[in-house]
Tab-separated table of C-alpha atoms in Angstrom:
chain	number	residue	atom	x	y	z
A	1	UNK	CA	-26.293	-36.488	-21.051
A	2	UNK	CA	-29.146	-34.696	-22.305
A	3	UNK	CA	-31.121	-33.041	-19.576
A	4	UNK	CA	-35.097	-31.833	-19.443
A	5	UNK	CA	-36.455	-30.280	-16.501
A	6	UNK	CA	-39.854	-29.318	-15.881
A	7	UNK	CA	-41.367	-26.421	-13.434
A	8	UNK	CA	-43.370	-26.217	-11.567
A	9	UNK	CA	-44.096	-29.879	-10.742
A	10	UNK	CA	-47.571	-28.545	-9.778
A	11	UNK	CA	-49.647	-25.906	-10.660
A	12	UNK	CA	-53.199	-25.099	-9.636
A	13	UNK	CA	-55.522	-22.225	-11.229
A	14	UNK	CA	-58.401	-20.943	-11.121
A	15	UNK	CA	-60.572	-21.284	-14.100
A	16	UNK	CA	-59.898	-18.533	-16.613
A	17	UNK	CA	-56.419	-17.924	-14.874
A	18	UNK	CA	-53.852	-17.862	-17.662
A	19	UNK	CA	-50.445	-18.870	-16.807
A	20	UNK	CA	-47.057	-20.798	-18.338
A	21	UNK	CA	-45.491	-23.811	-17.872
A	22	UNK	CA	-41.601	-23.975	-18.278
A	23	UNK	CA	-39.478	-26.855	-19.859
A	24	UNK	CA	-35.659	-26.208	-19.752
A	25	UNK	CA	-33.094	-28.312	-21.680
A	26	UNK	CA	-29.727	-29.279	-22.357
A	27	UNK	CA	-29.344	-31.421	-24.734
A	28	UNK	CA	-26.199	-32.058	-27.738
A	29	UNK	CA	-28.015	-30.957	-30.585
A	30	UNK	CA	-31.869	-30.223	-30.158
A	31	UNK	CA	-33.543	-32.098	-33.214
A	32	UNK	CA	-37.188	-31.801	-31.826
A	33	UNK	CA	-38.764	-30.414	-28.425
A	34	UNK	CA	-42.386	-32.007	-27.657
A	35	UNK	CA	-44.989	-31.419	-25.521
A	36	UNK	CA	-47.878	-34.180	-24.557
A	37	UNK	CA	-50.580	-34.324	-22.297
A	38	UNK	CA	-51.388	-37.327	-20.082
A	39	UNK	CA	-54.285	-37.929	-18.090
A	40	UNK	CA	-54.212	-40.098	-14.986
A	41	UNK	CA	-53.890	-43.911	-16.206
A	42	UNK	CA	-53.376	-43.163	-20.119
A	43	UNK	CA	-50.775	-43.177	-22.150
A	44	UNK	CA	-49.309	-39.443	-23.458
A	45	UNK	CA	-51.259	-37.314	-26.148
A	46	UNK	CA	-49.184	-35.621	-28.760
A	47	UNK	CA	-49.855	-31.788	-28.172
A	48	UNK	CA	-46.715	-29.990	-30.619
A	49	UNK	CA	-43.393	-30.649	-32.259
A	50	UNK	CA	-41.128	-27.235	-32.101
A	51	UNK	CA	-37.431	-27.755	-34.260
A	52	UNK	CA	-36.277	-24.056	-33.767
A	53	UNK	CA	-35.883	-21.122	-31.835
A	54	UNK	CA	-38.747	-18.850	-32.182
A	55	UNK	CA	-41.252	-21.083	-33.314
A	56	UNK	CA	-44.377	-21.010	-31.986
A	57	UNK	CA	-47.732	-23.069	-32.000
A	58	UNK	CA	-50.812	-23.003	-31.096
A	59	UNK	CA	-54.085	-25.401	-30.270
A	60	UNK	CA	-56.957	-23.992	-28.908
A	61	UNK	CA	-55.835	-22.281	-25.173
A	62	UNK	CA	-52.489	-23.575	-25.529
A	63	UNK	CA	-49.629	-21.989	-27.291
A	64	UNK	CA	-46.402	-23.476	-27.611
A	65	UNK	CA	-42.875	-21.677	-27.442
A	66	UNK	CA	-39.330	-22.484	-27.602
A	67	UNK	CA	-35.954	-20.586	-27.526
A	68	UNK	CA	-32.789	-21.763	-27.612
A	69	UNK	CA	-32.682	-22.950	-23.497
A	70	UNK	CA	-36.350	-23.659	-22.514
A	71	UNK	CA	-39.732	-23.775	-23.856
A	72	UNK	CA	-42.979	-22.689	-22.807
A	73	UNK	CA	-46.531	-24.054	-22.408
A	74	UNK	CA	-48.949	-21.206	-22.445
A	75	UNK	CA	-52.162	-21.563	-21.215
A	76	UNK	CA	-55.004	-18.899	-21.955
A	77	UNK	CA	-57.841	-18.935	-19.548
A	78	UNK	CA	-57.783	-22.660	-18.737
A	79	UNK	CA	-60.578	-24.705	-18.450
A	80	UNK	CA	-61.280	-27.918	-15.894
A	81	UNK	CA	-60.818	-30.195	-18.927
A	82	UNK	CA	-57.359	-28.851	-19.024
A	83	UNK	CA	-56.365	-30.550	-16.108
A	84	UNK	CA	-53.583	-33.135	-16.678
A	85	UNK	CA	-49.825	-33.631	-16.387
A	86	UNK	CA	-48.052	-32.153	-18.992
A	87	UNK	CA	-44.548	-33.532	-20.164
A	88	UNK	CA	-42.070	-31.967	-22.419
A	89	UNK	CA	-39.405	-34.239	-24.334
A	90	UNK	CA	-36.410	-33.299	-26.219
A	91	UNK	CA	-34.943	-35.440	-29.013
A	92	UNK	CA	-31.600	-34.545	-30.151
A	93	UNK	CA	-28.896	-35.728	-32.265
A	94	UNK	CA	-26.975	-37.541	-29.447
A	95	UNK	CA	-29.897	-39.144	-28.261
A	96	UNK	CA	-29.862	-42.456	-30.466
A	97	UNK	CA	-33.557	-42.084	-31.663
A	98	UNK	CA	-34.944	-41.611	-27.845
A	99	UNK	CA	-36.794	-39.078	-26.326
A	100	UNK	CA	-35.528	-37.325	-23.107
A	101	UNK	CA	-38.423	-36.707	-21.003
A	102	UNK	CA	-39.154	-33.966	-18.020
A	103	UNK	CA	-40.899	-35.020	-15.025
A	104	UNK	CA	-43.858	-33.323	-16.077
A	105	UNK	CA	-46.098	-30.443	-14.603
A	106	UNK	CA	-49.226	-31.411	-12.753
A	107	UNK	CA	-51.690	-29.047	-13.630
A	108	UNK	CA	-55.572	-28.652	-11.612
A	109	UNK	CA	-58.049	-26.009	-12.918
A	110	UNK	CA	-60.499	-25.365	-10.612
A	111	UNK	CA	-64.265	-24.661	-11.428
B	1	UNK	CA	-52.341	-38.465	-35.767
B	2	UNK	CA	-51.005	-42.144	-35.695
B	3	UNK	CA	-53.001	-44.636	-33.512
B	4	UNK	CA	-50.852	-47.280	-31.681
B	5	UNK	CA	-52.934	-49.665	-29.401
B	6	UNK	CA	-52.285	-51.436	-26.292
B	7	UNK	CA	-53.165	-54.315	-25.154
B	8	UNK	CA	-54.170	-55.351	-22.245
B	9	UNK	CA	-54.916	-51.796	-20.403
B	10	UNK	CA	-55.062	-53.506	-16.611
B	11	UNK	CA	-53.892	-56.819	-15.889
B	12	UNK	CA	-53.283	-58.505	-12.712
B	13	UNK	CA	-51.241	-61.825	-12.141
B	14	UNK	CA	-49.935	-63.882	-9.374
B	15	UNK	CA	-46.127	-63.721	-8.426
B	16	UNK	CA	-43.928	-65.983	-10.604
B	17	UNK	CA	-46.254	-66.063	-13.485
B	18	UNK	CA	-45.575	-64.096	-17.246
B	19	UNK	CA	-47.346	-61.562	-18.646
B	20	UNK	CA	-47.491	-60.267	-22.093
B	21	UNK	CA	-48.298	-56.986	-23.377
B	22	UNK	CA	-48.866	-55.978	-26.915
B	23	UNK	CA	-48.078	-52.581	-28.399
B	24	UNK	CA	-49.629	-52.237	-32.384
B	25	UNK	CA	-49.504	-49.294	-34.631
B	26	UNK	CA	-52.593	-49.064	-36.091
B	27	UNK	CA	-52.468	-47.096	-39.082
B	28	UNK	CA	-48.662	-47.049	-39.718
B	29	UNK	CA	-45.297	-49.133	-40.240
B	30	UNK	CA	-42.903	-48.433	-37.337
B	31	UNK	CA	-39.442	-49.490	-37.512
B	32	UNK	CA	-38.814	-48.812	-33.893
B	33	UNK	CA	-40.698	-48.910	-31.049
B	34	UNK	CA	-39.921	-47.829	-27.443
B	35	UNK	CA	-41.120	-49.434	-23.960
B	36	UNK	CA	-41.422	-47.308	-20.957
B	37	UNK	CA	-41.915	-47.609	-17.108
B	38	UNK	CA	-43.977	-45.191	-15.633
B	39	UNK	CA	-44.300	-45.023	-11.355
B	40	UNK	CA	-46.808	-42.962	-9.880
B	41	UNK	CA	-46.182	-39.382	-10.161
B	42	UNK	CA	-42.780	-39.392	-11.833
B	43	UNK	CA	-41.997	-39.765	-15.541
B	44	UNK	CA	-41.652	-41.834	-18.377
B	45	UNK	CA	-38.260	-44.066	-17.811
B	46	UNK	CA	-37.099	-45.874	-21.157
B	47	UNK	CA	-36.312	-49.803	-20.806
B	48	UNK	CA	-36.121	-50.493	-24.478
B	49	UNK	CA	-35.950	-49.784	-27.949
B	50	UNK	CA	-37.460	-52.467	-29.827
B	51	UNK	CA	-36.357	-52.684	-33.357
B	52	UNK	CA	-38.319	-54.891	-36.339
B	53	UNK	CA	-36.553	-58.241	-37.219
B	54	UNK	CA	-33.482	-57.395	-34.642
B	55	UNK	CA	-33.075	-57.658	-30.856
B	56	UNK	CA	-33.819	-54.843	-28.544
B	57	UNK	CA	-31.349	-52.278	-26.928
B	58	UNK	CA	-31.690	-52.006	-23.413
B	59	UNK	CA	-31.534	-49.347	-21.006
B	60	UNK	CA	-28.866	-49.511	-18.298
B	61	UNK	CA	-29.806	-51.473	-15.016
B	62	UNK	CA	-33.056	-53.138	-17.266
B	63	UNK	CA	-32.722	-57.022	-17.342
B	64	UNK	CA	-33.157	-58.134	-20.723
B	65	UNK	CA	-33.823	-61.713	-19.570
B	66	UNK	CA	-36.758	-60.765	-17.180
B	67	UNK	CA	-38.348	-58.242	-20.097
B	68	UNK	CA	-38.573	-59.869	-23.121
B	69	UNK	CA	-39.157	-57.555	-26.110
B	70	UNK	CA	-40.022	-59.186	-29.537
B	71	UNK	CA	-40.723	-56.900	-32.543
B	72	UNK	CA	-42.038	-59.196	-35.252
B	73	UNK	CA	-43.185	-57.322	-37.687
B	74	UNK	CA	-43.838	-53.408	-38.634
B	75	UNK	CA	-46.514	-52.986	-36.625
B	76	UNK	CA	-46.131	-55.196	-33.621
B	77	UNK	CA	-43.720	-55.415	-30.497
B	78	UNK	CA	-44.695	-57.240	-27.245
B	79	UNK	CA	-43.095	-57.137	-23.683
B	80	UNK	CA	-43.148	-60.245	-22.130
B	81	UNK	CA	-42.850	-59.831	-17.773
B	82	UNK	CA	-41.134	-62.842	-16.945
B	83	UNK	CA	-41.135	-64.722	-13.727
B	84	UNK	CA	-43.129	-61.679	-12.116
B	85	UNK	CA	-42.749	-60.198	-8.882
B	86	UNK	CA	-44.650	-57.337	-6.813
B	87	UNK	CA	-41.974	-55.055	-7.628
B	88	UNK	CA	-42.797	-55.396	-11.043
B	89	UNK	CA	-45.935	-53.641	-10.614
B	90	UNK	CA	-45.943	-50.715	-12.311
B	91	UNK	CA	-47.408	-48.544	-15.568
B	92	UNK	CA	-46.107	-49.790	-19.068
B	93	UNK	CA	-46.355	-47.374	-22.278
B	94	UNK	CA	-45.315	-48.178	-25.452
B	95	UNK	CA	-44.640	-45.742	-28.314
B	96	UNK	CA	-43.793	-46.055	-31.854
B	97	UNK	CA	-42.162	-43.577	-34.622
B	98	UNK	CA	-43.596	-43.549	-38.172
B	99	UNK	CA	-41.639	-45.557	-40.886
B	100	UNK	CA	-38.547	-43.124	-41.995
B	101	UNK	CA	-39.547	-40.167	-39.649
B	102	UNK	CA	-37.262	-40.008	-36.844
B	103	UNK	CA	-37.629	-36.341	-36.242
B	104	UNK	CA	-41.420	-36.538	-35.633
B	105	UNK	CA	-43.381	-37.299	-32.854
B	106	UNK	CA	-43.759	-40.662	-31.034
B	107	UNK	CA	-47.187	-41.761	-30.574
B	108	UNK	CA	-48.129	-43.554	-27.306
B	109	UNK	CA	-50.468	-46.538	-26.333
B	110	UNK	CA	-52.901	-46.238	-23.769
B	111	UNK	CA	-50.245	-47.824	-21.227
B	112	UNK	CA	-50.700	-50.854	-19.212
B	113	UNK	CA	-51.283	-51.386	-15.536
B	114	UNK	CA	-49.487	-54.241	-14.365
B	115	UNK	CA	-50.197	-55.288	-10.743
B	116	UNK	CA	-48.553	-58.727	-9.660
B	117	UNK	CA	-49.899	-60.290	-6.480
């Protein structure tokens, strides 16, 4: 059974304090690792897809990286508007076309 | 990115009544749409996979007679919560994949907050 675990559950940062969120996965034949941002009362907003170990993608203050066992979402010099829950999800060859989601990391950036 | 529109965003209904939630892909065709349920501070729980023109595939523990799914076209799927009870109160989210691109990201609707009183 595919499993995705995110840590920490919650993270509080001061504005400008860089950090990383972790997503560990155990899946049979990873076909894609996705990162989403979710604001309260909203649906997830797509951020990145990573397909193979060593791949990196960047968008503004966010950078996602992927290894064979985990993915990191690095946040550089965060701002209060980066506060949200960040979800990762894995799509595998054994998952019948569905995503397996982690439980998310709730990020709060204090001004 | 592709746009998925979900309606309504909020609904309050009385116990015993039925509620329909719509999920539309606005600028692309989606052969497959997914329905999720999310509890407070929890991740998304897949309820069912909706395929255009065929019966939905429900996850274990999800009552198919209670959560009716219809995927009548390549751009519209509906979830009907029948005979709603307070325990059905939750945040429901749909998502869709672009036709033929099974490895790409799924785009999500804005979610529907259902409150059963």
